[in-house]
Short mmCIF file of C-alpha atoms in Angstrom, two decimals:
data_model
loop_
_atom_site.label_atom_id
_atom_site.label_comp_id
_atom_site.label_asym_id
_atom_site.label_seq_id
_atom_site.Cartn_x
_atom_site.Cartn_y
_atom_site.Cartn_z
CA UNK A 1 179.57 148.96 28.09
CA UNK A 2 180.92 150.71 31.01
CA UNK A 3 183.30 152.75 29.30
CA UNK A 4 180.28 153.60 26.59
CA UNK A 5 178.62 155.37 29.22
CA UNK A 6 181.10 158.28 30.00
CA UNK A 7 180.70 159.52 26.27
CA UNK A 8 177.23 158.81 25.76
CA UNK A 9 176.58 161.22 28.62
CA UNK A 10 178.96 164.06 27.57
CA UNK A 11 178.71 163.98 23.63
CA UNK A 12 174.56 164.07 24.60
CA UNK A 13 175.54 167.33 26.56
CA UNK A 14 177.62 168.85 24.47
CA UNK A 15 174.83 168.64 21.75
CA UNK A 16 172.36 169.60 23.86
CA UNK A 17 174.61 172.99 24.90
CA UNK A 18 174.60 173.51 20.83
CA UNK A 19 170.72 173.79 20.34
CA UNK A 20 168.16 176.45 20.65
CA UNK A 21 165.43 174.40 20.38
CA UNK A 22 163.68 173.49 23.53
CA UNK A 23 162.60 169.34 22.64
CA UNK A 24 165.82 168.77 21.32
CA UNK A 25 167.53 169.45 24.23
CA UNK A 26 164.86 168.12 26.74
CA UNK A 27 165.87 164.92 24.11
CA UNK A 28 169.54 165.79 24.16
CA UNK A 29 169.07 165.74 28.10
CA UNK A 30 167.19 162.71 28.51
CA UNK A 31 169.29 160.80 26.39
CA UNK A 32 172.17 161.96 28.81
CA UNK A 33 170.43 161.43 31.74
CA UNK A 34 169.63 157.55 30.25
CA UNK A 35 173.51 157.36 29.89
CA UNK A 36 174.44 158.01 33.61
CA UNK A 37 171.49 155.90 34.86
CA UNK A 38 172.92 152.85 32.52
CA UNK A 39 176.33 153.04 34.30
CA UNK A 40 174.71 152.11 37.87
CA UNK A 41 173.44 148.78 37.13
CA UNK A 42 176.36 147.38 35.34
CA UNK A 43 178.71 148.76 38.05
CA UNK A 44 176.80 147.30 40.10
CA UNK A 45 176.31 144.17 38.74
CA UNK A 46 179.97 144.10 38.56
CA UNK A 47 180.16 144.96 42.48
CA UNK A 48 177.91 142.45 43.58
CA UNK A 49 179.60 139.70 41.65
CA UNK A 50 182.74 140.37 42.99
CA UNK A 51 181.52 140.28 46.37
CA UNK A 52 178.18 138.14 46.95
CA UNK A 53 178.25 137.72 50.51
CA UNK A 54 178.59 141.79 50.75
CA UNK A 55 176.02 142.85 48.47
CA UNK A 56 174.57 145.74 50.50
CA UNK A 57 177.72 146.96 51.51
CA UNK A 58 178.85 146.80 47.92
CA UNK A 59 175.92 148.73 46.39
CA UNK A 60 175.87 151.15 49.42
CA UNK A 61 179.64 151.78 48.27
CA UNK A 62 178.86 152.52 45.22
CA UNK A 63 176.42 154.95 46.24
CA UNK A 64 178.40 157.57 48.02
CA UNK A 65 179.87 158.95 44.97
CA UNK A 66 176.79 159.88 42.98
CA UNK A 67 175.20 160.74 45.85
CA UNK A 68 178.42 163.48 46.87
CA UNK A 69 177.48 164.57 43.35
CA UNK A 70 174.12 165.55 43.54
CA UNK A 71 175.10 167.29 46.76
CA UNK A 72 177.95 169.28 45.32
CA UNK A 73 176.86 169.54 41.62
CA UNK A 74 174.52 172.09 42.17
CA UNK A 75 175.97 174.77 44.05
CA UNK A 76 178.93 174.73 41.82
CA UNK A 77 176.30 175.11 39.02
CA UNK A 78 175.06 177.77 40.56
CA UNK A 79 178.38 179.51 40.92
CA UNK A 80 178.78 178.82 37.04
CA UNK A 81 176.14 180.10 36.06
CA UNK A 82 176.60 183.46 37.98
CA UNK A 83 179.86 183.80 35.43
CA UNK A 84 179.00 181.75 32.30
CA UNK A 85 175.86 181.53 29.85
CA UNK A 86 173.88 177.98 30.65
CA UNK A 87 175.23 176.77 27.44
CA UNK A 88 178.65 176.99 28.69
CA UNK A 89 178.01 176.05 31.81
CA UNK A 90 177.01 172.34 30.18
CA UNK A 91 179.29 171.63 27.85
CA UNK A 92 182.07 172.86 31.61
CA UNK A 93 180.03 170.11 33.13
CA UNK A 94 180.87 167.60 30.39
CA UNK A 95 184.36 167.48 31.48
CA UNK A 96 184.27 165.18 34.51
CA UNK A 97 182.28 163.15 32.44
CA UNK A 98 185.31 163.41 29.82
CA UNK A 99 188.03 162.86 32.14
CA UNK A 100 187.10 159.73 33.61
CA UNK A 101 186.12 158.53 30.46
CA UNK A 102 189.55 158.85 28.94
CA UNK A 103 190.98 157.27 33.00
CA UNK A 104 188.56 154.54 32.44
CA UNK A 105 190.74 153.07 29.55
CA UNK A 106 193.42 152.10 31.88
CA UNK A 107 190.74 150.65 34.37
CA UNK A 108 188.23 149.39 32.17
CA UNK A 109 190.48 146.30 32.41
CA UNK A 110 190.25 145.86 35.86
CA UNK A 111 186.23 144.73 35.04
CA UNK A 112 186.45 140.71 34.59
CA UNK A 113 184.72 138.95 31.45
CA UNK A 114 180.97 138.65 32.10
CA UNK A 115 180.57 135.13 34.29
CA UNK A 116 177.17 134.03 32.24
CA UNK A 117 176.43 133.30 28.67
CA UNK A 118 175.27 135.74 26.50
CA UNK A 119 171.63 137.05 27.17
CA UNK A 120 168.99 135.23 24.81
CA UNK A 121 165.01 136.21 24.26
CA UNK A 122 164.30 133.07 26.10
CA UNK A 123 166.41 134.35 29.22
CA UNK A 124 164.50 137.01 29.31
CA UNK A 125 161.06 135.86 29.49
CA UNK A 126 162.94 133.14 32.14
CA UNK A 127 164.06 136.70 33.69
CA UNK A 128 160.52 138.44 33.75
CA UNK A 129 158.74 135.15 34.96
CA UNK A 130 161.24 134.98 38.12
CA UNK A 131 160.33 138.50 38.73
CA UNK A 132 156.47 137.83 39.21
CA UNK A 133 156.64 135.18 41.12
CA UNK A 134 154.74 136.19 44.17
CA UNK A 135 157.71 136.12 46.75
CA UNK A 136 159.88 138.55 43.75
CA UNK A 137 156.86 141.03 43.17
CA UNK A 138 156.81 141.50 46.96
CA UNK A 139 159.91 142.67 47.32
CA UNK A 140 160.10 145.06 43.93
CA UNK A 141 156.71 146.01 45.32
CA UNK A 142 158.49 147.33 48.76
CA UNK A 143 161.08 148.75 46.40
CA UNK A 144 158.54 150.90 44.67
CA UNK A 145 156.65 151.95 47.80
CA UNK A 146 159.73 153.05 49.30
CA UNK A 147 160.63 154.58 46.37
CA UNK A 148 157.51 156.30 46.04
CA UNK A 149 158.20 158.11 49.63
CA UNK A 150 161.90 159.21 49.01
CA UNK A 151 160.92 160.85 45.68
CA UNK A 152 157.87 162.45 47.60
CA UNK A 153 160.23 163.60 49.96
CA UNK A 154 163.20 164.64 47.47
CA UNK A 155 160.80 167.03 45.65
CA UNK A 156 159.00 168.34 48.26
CA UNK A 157 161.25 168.98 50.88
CA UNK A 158 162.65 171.96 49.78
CA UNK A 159 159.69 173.64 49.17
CA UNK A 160 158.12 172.68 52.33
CA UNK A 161 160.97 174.10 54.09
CA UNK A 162 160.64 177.63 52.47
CA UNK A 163 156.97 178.14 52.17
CA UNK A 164 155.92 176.33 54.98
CA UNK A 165 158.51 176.61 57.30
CA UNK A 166 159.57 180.08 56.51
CA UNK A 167 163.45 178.99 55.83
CA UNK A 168 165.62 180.45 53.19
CA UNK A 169 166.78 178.66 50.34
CA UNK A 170 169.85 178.53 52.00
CA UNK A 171 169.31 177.18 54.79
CA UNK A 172 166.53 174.56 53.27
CA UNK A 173 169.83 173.31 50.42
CA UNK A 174 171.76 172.45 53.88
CA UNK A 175 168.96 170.66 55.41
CA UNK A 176 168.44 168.82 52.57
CA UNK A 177 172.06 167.99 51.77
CA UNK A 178 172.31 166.72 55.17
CA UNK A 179 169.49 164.32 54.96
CA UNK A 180 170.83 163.09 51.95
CA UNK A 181 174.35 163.00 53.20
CA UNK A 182 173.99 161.10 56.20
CA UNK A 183 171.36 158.66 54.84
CA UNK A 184 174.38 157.85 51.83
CA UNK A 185 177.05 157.26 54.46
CA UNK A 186 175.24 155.44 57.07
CA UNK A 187 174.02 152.57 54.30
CA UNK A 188 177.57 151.65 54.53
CA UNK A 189 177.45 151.06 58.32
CA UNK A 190 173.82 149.31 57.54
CA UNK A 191 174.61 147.64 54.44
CA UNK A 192 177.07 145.67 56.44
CA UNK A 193 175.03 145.00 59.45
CA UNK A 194 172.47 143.75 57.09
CA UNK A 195 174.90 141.69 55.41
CA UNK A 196 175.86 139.58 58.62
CA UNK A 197 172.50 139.59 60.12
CA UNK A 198 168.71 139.68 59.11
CA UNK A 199 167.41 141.66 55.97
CA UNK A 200 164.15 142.02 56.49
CA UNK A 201 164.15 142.96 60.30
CA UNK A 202 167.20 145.74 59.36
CA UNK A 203 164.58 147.16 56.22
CA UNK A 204 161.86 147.11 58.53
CA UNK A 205 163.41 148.79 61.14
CA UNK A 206 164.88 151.31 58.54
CA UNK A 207 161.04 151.89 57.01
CA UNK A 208 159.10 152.19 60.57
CA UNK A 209 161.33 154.46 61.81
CA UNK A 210 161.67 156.53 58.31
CA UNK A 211 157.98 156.97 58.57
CA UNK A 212 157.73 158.08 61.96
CA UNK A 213 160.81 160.10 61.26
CA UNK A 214 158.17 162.32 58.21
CA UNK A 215 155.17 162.49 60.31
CA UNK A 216 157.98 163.96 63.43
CA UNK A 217 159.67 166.29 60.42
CA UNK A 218 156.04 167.50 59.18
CA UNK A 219 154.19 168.28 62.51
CA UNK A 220 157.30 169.11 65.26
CA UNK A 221 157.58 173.16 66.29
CA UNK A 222 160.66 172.12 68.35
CA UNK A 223 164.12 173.45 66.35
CA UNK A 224 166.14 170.61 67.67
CA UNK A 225 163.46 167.79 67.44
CA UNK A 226 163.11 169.00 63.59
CA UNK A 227 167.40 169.02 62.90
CA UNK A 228 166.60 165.20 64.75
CA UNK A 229 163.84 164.24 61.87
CA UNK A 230 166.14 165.63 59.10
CA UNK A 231 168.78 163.34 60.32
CA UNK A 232 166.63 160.16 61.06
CA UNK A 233 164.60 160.34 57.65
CA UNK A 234 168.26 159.94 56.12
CA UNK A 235 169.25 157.53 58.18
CA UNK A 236 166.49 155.51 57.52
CA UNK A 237 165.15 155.94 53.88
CA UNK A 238 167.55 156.85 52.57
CA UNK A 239 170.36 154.30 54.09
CA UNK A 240 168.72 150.89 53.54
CA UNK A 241 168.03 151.74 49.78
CA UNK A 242 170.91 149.58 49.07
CA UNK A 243 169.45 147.07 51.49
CA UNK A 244 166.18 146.26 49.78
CA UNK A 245 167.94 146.08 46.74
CA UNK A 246 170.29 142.91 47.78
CA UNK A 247 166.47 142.03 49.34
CA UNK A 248 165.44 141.82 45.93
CA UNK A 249 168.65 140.56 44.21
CA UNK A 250 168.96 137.75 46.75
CA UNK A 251 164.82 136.80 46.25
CA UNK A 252 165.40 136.58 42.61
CA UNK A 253 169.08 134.48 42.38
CA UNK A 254 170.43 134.99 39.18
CA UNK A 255 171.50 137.55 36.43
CA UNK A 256 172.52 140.16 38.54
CA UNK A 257 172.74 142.96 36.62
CA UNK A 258 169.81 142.02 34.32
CA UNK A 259 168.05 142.48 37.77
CA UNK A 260 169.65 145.81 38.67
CA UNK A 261 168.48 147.24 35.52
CA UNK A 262 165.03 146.17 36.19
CA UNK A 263 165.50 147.25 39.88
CA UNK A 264 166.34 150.77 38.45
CA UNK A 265 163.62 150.89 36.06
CA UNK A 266 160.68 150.51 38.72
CA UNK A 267 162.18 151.97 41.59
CA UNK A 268 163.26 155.52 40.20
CA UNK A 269 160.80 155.33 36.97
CA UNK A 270 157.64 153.94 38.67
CA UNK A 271 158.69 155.28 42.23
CA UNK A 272 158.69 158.67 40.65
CA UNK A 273 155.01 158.50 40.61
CA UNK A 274 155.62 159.09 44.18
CA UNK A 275 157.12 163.34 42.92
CA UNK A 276 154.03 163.28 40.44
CA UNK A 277 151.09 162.01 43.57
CA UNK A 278 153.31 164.38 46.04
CA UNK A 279 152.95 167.30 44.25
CA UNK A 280 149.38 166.75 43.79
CA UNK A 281 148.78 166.55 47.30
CA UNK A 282 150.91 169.27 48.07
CA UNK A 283 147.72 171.65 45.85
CA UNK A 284 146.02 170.98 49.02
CA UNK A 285 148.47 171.50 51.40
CA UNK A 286 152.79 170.79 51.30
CA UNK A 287 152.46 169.02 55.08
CA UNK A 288 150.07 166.57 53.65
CA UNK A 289 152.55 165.58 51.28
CA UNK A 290 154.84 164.30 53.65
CA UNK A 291 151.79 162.60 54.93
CA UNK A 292 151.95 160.79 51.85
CA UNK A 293 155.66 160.05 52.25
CA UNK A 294 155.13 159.16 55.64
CA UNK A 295 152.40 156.47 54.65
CA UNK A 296 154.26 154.90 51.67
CA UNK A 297 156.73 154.00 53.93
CA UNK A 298 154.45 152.80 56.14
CA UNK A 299 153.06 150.96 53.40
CA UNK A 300 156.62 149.28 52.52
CA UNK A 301 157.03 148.40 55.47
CA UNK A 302 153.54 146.51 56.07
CA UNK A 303 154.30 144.68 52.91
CA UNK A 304 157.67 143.84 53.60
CA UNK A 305 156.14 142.21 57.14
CA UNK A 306 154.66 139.98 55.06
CA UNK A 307 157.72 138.85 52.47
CA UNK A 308 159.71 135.63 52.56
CA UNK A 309 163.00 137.11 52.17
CA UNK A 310 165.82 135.18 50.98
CA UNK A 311 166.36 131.59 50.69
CA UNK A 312 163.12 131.39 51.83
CA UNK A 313 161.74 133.35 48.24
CA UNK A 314 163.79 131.07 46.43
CA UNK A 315 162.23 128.25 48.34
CA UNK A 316 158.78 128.65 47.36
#
């Protein structure tokens, strides 16, 4: 399965690169973009299995790559594009795609046998009852709200920074690769601090101060106070991701990866709601979006106060 995903996602780009027909390649795209999200939860899955007692640091691991990706992919796209036709400049993005696909058959061994028995229609309706128990839909709930505000703040950010601010799109890219950047590489450091010590009082810390780190970022005038919010919204929201997920694998218990997947679903697919409400808000006025981001964490965090984490979810 995890070799599977390399070429789903290139032979889906290379056919997209081949059509002139707008749906089919917002289809061709989708269907790529479906491949690359399918590799994170079995990775994942595979991560956390390997090392239980580590889960946070293990899915905060795993994070830095994609996350160097999205940082780097799209200057060098940018370049491309300044030399090559968009058409070429996707099937040239295919290769990394195609390169560690063809590695991957010398590691793919390296990925033990799954440790469960195979997945039946009555596991899975075992599977969705575990996740609505009430101490399970509190902590996908905090997963979604949290969600909600770093896709608010993903999409809007940028845009703030230029229209509001006055910055150019250079300068708002490195702002925003920053944020990003040190948010991915501190949820190692917090990962593992969350892994010897409490959860819930690392997440809330992480959520409280990520949404007095927005309101700070919207309303400051003072240059070095606003370089100070960049930094702290990353280090925040963005670094205990990983965190509320092993919150949420831990209050569930079992099937890892079936988990992950479901994890993945609601908090990028529902918690995009959060880019949808944002850019609503943003009609009125782009600070009052990160209003918005600013209260959903809020939000996360006031429901999170109020979660049995742990063995105590599994308890009740």
């Amino acid at each position: 399965l995890l070799l599977s995903t390399f070429w789903w996602v290139a032979i889906a780009y290379l056919l997209a690169s081949l059509t002139t027909q707008y749906w089919l390649l917002v289809v061709m795209v989708a269907i790529a973009t479906a491949g690359a999200m399918a590799w994170h939860p079995l990775a994942m899955g595979d991560l956390v299995q390997r090392m239980p007692e580590r889960k946070a640091f293990a899915m905060a691991i795993h994070g830095i790559g994609g996350t160097l990706a999205q940082v780097l992919a799209p200057p060098s796209v940018g370049f491309l594009l300044a030399l090559l036709s968009w058409q070429r400049v996707l099937q040239v993005s295919t290769l990394p795609a195609i390169l560690v696909g063809v590695l991957f058959f010398r590691l793919a061994s390296m990925v033990g046998p799954p440790t469960q028995r195979s997945f039946t229609s009555s596991d899975l309706r075992d599977l969705v009852w575990a996740l609505a128990r009430a101490p399970n839909v509190k902590a996908l709930s905090v997963l979604v709200v949290s969600g909600m505000s770093v896709m608010a703040l993903t999409s809007m950010t940028p845009l703030y920074l230029q229209s509001v601010r006055g910055t150019s799109s250079g300068f708002a890219g490195l702002a925003f690769a920053m944020m990003v950047l040190s948010g991915t590489l501190a949820a190692t450091l917090i990962g593992r601090l969350s892994d010897r010590f409490d959860r819930k009082i690392v997440s809330l810390a992480g959520l409280l101060a990520g949404g007095a780190a927005v309101a700070l970022f919207a309303f400051v005038s003072w240059e070095w106070a606003f370089w100070v919010a960049m930094v702290a919204i990353g280090l925040s929201l963005i670094g205990i991701r990983p965190v509320l997920m092993a919150t949420a694998l831990e209050a569930v218990g079992t099937r890892e990866t079936s988990v992950l997947g479901f994890i993945f679903a609601l908090g990028e697919g529902v918690g995009a709601v959060g880019a949808f409400l944002a850019g609503l808000i943003g009609e009125i006025g782009l600070t009052w979006s990160l209003v918005f981001a600013a209260a959903s964490a809020l939000l996360a965090a006031g429901i999170l106060a109020t979660q049995h984490t742990g063995s105590e979810a599994r308890s009740d």
